[in-house]
XYZ file of C-alpha atoms in Angstrom:
172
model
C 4.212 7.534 -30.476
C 7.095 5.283 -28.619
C 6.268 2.490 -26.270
C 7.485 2.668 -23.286
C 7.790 -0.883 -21.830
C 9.432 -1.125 -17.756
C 8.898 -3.550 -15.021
C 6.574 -2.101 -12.237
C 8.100 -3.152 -8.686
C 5.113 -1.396 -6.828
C 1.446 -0.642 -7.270
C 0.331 2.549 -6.223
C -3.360 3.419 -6.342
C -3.341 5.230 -9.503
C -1.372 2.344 -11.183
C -3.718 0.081 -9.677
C -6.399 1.624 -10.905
C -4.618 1.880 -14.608
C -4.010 -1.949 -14.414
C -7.973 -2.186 -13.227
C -9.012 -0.784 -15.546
C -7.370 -2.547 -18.554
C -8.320 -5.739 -16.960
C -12.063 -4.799 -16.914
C -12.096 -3.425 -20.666
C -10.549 -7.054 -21.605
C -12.449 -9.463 -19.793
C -15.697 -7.034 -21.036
C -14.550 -8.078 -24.432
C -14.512 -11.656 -24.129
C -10.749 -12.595 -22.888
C -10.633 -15.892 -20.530
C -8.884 -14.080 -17.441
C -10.155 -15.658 -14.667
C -12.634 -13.479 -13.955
C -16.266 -13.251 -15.072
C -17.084 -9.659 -16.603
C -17.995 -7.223 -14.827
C -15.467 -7.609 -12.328
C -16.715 -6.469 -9.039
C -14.656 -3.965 -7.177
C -13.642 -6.416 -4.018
C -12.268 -9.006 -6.739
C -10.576 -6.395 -7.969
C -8.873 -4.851 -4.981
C -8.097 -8.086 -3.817
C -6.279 -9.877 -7.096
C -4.074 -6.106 -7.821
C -3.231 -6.511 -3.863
C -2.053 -10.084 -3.875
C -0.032 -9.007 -7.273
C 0.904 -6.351 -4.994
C 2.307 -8.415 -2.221
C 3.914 -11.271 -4.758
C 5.892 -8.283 -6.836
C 7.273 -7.016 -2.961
C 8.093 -10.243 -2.064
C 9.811 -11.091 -5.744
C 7.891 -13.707 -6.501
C 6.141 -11.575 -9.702
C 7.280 -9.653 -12.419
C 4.853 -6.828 -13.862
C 6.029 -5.480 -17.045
C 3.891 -2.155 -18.120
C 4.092 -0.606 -21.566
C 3.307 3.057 -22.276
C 2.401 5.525 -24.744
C 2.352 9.507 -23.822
C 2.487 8.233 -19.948
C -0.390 5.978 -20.335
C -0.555 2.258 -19.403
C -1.961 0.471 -22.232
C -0.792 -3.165 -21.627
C 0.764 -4.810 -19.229
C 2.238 -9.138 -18.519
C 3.144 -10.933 -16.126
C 5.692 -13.150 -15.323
C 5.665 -15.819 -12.361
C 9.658 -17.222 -12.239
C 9.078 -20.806 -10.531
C 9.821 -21.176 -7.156
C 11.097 -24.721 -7.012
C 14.364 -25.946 -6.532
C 14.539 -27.952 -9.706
C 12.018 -25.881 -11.742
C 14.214 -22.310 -11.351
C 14.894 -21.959 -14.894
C 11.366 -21.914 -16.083
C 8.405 -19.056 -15.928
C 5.049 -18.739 -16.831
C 3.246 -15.898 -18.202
C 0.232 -14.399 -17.311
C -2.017 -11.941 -18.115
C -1.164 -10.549 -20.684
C -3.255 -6.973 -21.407
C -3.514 -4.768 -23.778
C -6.528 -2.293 -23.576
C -9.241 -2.887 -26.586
C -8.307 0.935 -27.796
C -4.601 -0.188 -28.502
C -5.353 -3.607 -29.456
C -3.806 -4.711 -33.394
C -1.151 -2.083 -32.959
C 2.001 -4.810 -31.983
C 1.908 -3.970 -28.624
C 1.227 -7.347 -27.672
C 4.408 -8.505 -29.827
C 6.909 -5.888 -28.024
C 5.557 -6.687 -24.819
C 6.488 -10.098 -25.438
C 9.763 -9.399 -27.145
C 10.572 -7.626 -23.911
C 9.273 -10.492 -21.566
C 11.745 -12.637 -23.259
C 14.769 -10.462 -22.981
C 13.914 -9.876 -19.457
C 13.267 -13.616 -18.512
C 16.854 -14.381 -20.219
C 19.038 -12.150 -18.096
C 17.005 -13.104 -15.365
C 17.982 -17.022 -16.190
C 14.653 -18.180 -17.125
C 15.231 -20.545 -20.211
C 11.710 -21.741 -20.811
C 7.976 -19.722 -20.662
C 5.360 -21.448 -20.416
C 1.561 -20.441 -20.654
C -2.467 -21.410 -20.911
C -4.750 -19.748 -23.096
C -8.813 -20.401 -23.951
C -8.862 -23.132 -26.468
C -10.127 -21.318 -29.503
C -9.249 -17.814 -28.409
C -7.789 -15.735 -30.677
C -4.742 -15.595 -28.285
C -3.647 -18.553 -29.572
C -2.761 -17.422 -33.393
C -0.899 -14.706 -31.359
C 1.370 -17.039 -29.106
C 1.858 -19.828 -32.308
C 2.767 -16.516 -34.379
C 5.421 -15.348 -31.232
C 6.877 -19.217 -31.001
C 5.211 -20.516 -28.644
C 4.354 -24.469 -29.246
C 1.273 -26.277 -28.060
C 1.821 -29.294 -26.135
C -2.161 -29.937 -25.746
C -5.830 -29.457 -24.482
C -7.751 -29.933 -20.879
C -11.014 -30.522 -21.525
C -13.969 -28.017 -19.970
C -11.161 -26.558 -17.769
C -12.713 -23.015 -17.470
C -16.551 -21.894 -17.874
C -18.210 -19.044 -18.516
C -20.955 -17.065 -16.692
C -23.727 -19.609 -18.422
C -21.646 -22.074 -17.145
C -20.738 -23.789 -19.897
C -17.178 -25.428 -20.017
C -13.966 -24.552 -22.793
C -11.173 -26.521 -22.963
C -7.501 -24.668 -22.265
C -4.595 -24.718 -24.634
C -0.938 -25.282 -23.095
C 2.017 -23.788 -24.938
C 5.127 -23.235 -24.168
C 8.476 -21.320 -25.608
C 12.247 -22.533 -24.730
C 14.536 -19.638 -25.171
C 17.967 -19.472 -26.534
C-alpha cells in the first residue's frame, strides 16, 4: 500500500477527529506529548483548534501521511518567527498510530519534513523528546544530534519528573 504524505492547510471535523484520534492511541501507549492519557475531549478540541488557527495564520505546518485514504501519522513543523531565527524550525508531534507503528512511516514522514523545510528555507530542525524514550534511537538513527538533558522537565500522572532530550538536525 503507498503512503500518501501532504501538508494539511485546514482541519475539518473529520480530520480533526482523525488527528484526535491518533493522538489519543499514542499518548495511551506511553508517548510524552504533553498530555496525560486519557485526553479529555475539551483538551482535545481546544489543542486541534489552536493548531487550527496557527496553520490559517501560517505559523504551522501539518504534514499527514496516508494509506487507502486513512491518516495514520501525522508532524508538525513550527518555522520560527523571529527576525534572526527565520532559518530554523522545530518539530513537533510527531504521530504515527500504534497499528502502523515499525512500518517506516515515521522515517518517510521525516524524509518529507526535511524536503519540505528546505524549499521552504529552513536550514536547521530542531526538537525535544522524553529522555529515555524510544524516540530517541529513532531521531539519532534519522541524524538528529543531541546537544543535552533538562532535568525533571516533564512528569507523569504520578507526578514523578523525566528529564527531556534536545536534538537537533542542520540540513544541507
Amino acid at each position: 500500500m503507498p503512503l500518501i504524505i501532504e501538508p494539511l492547510a485546514e482541519l475539518t471535523p473529520k480530520l480533526q477527529q482523525a488527528l484526535a484520534c491518533q493522538l489519543q492511541a499514542c499518548v495511551a501507549e506511553g508517548a510524552s506529548l504533553g498530555f496525560y492519557h486519557p485526553i479529555s475531549e475539551p483538551q482535545m478540541a481546544n489543542y486541534w483548534s489552536q493548531v487550527n488557527t496557527e496553520l490559517s495564520a501560517h505559523t504551522r505546518v501539518l504534514l499527514g501521511a496516508y494509506i487507502d485514504q486513512q491518516l495514520v501519522a501525522s508532524v508538525q513543523l513550527v518555522p520560527c518567527q523571529k527576525q534572526n531565527g527565520r532559518h530554523r524550525g522545530e518539530v513537533e508531534k510527531l504521530l504515527v498510530h500504534p497499528d502502523y507503528q515499525r512500518q517506516g512511516i515515521a522515517r518517510q514522514l521525516m524524509q518529507y519534513l526535511e524536503a519540505y523545510a528546505s524549499q521552504a528555507g529552513i536550514s536547521l530542525l530542531v526538537l525535544d523528546t522524553q529522555s529515555g524514550d524510544k524516540s530517541e534511537q529513532f531521531y539519532q538513527a534519522t541524524g538528529f544530534n543531541k546537544t543535552g538533558e533538562i532535568p525533571f522537565y516533564v512528569s507523569n500522572q504520578r507526578g514523578e519528573k523525566f528529564a527531556t532530550s534536545y536534538y537537533y538536525k542542520q540540513l544541507c
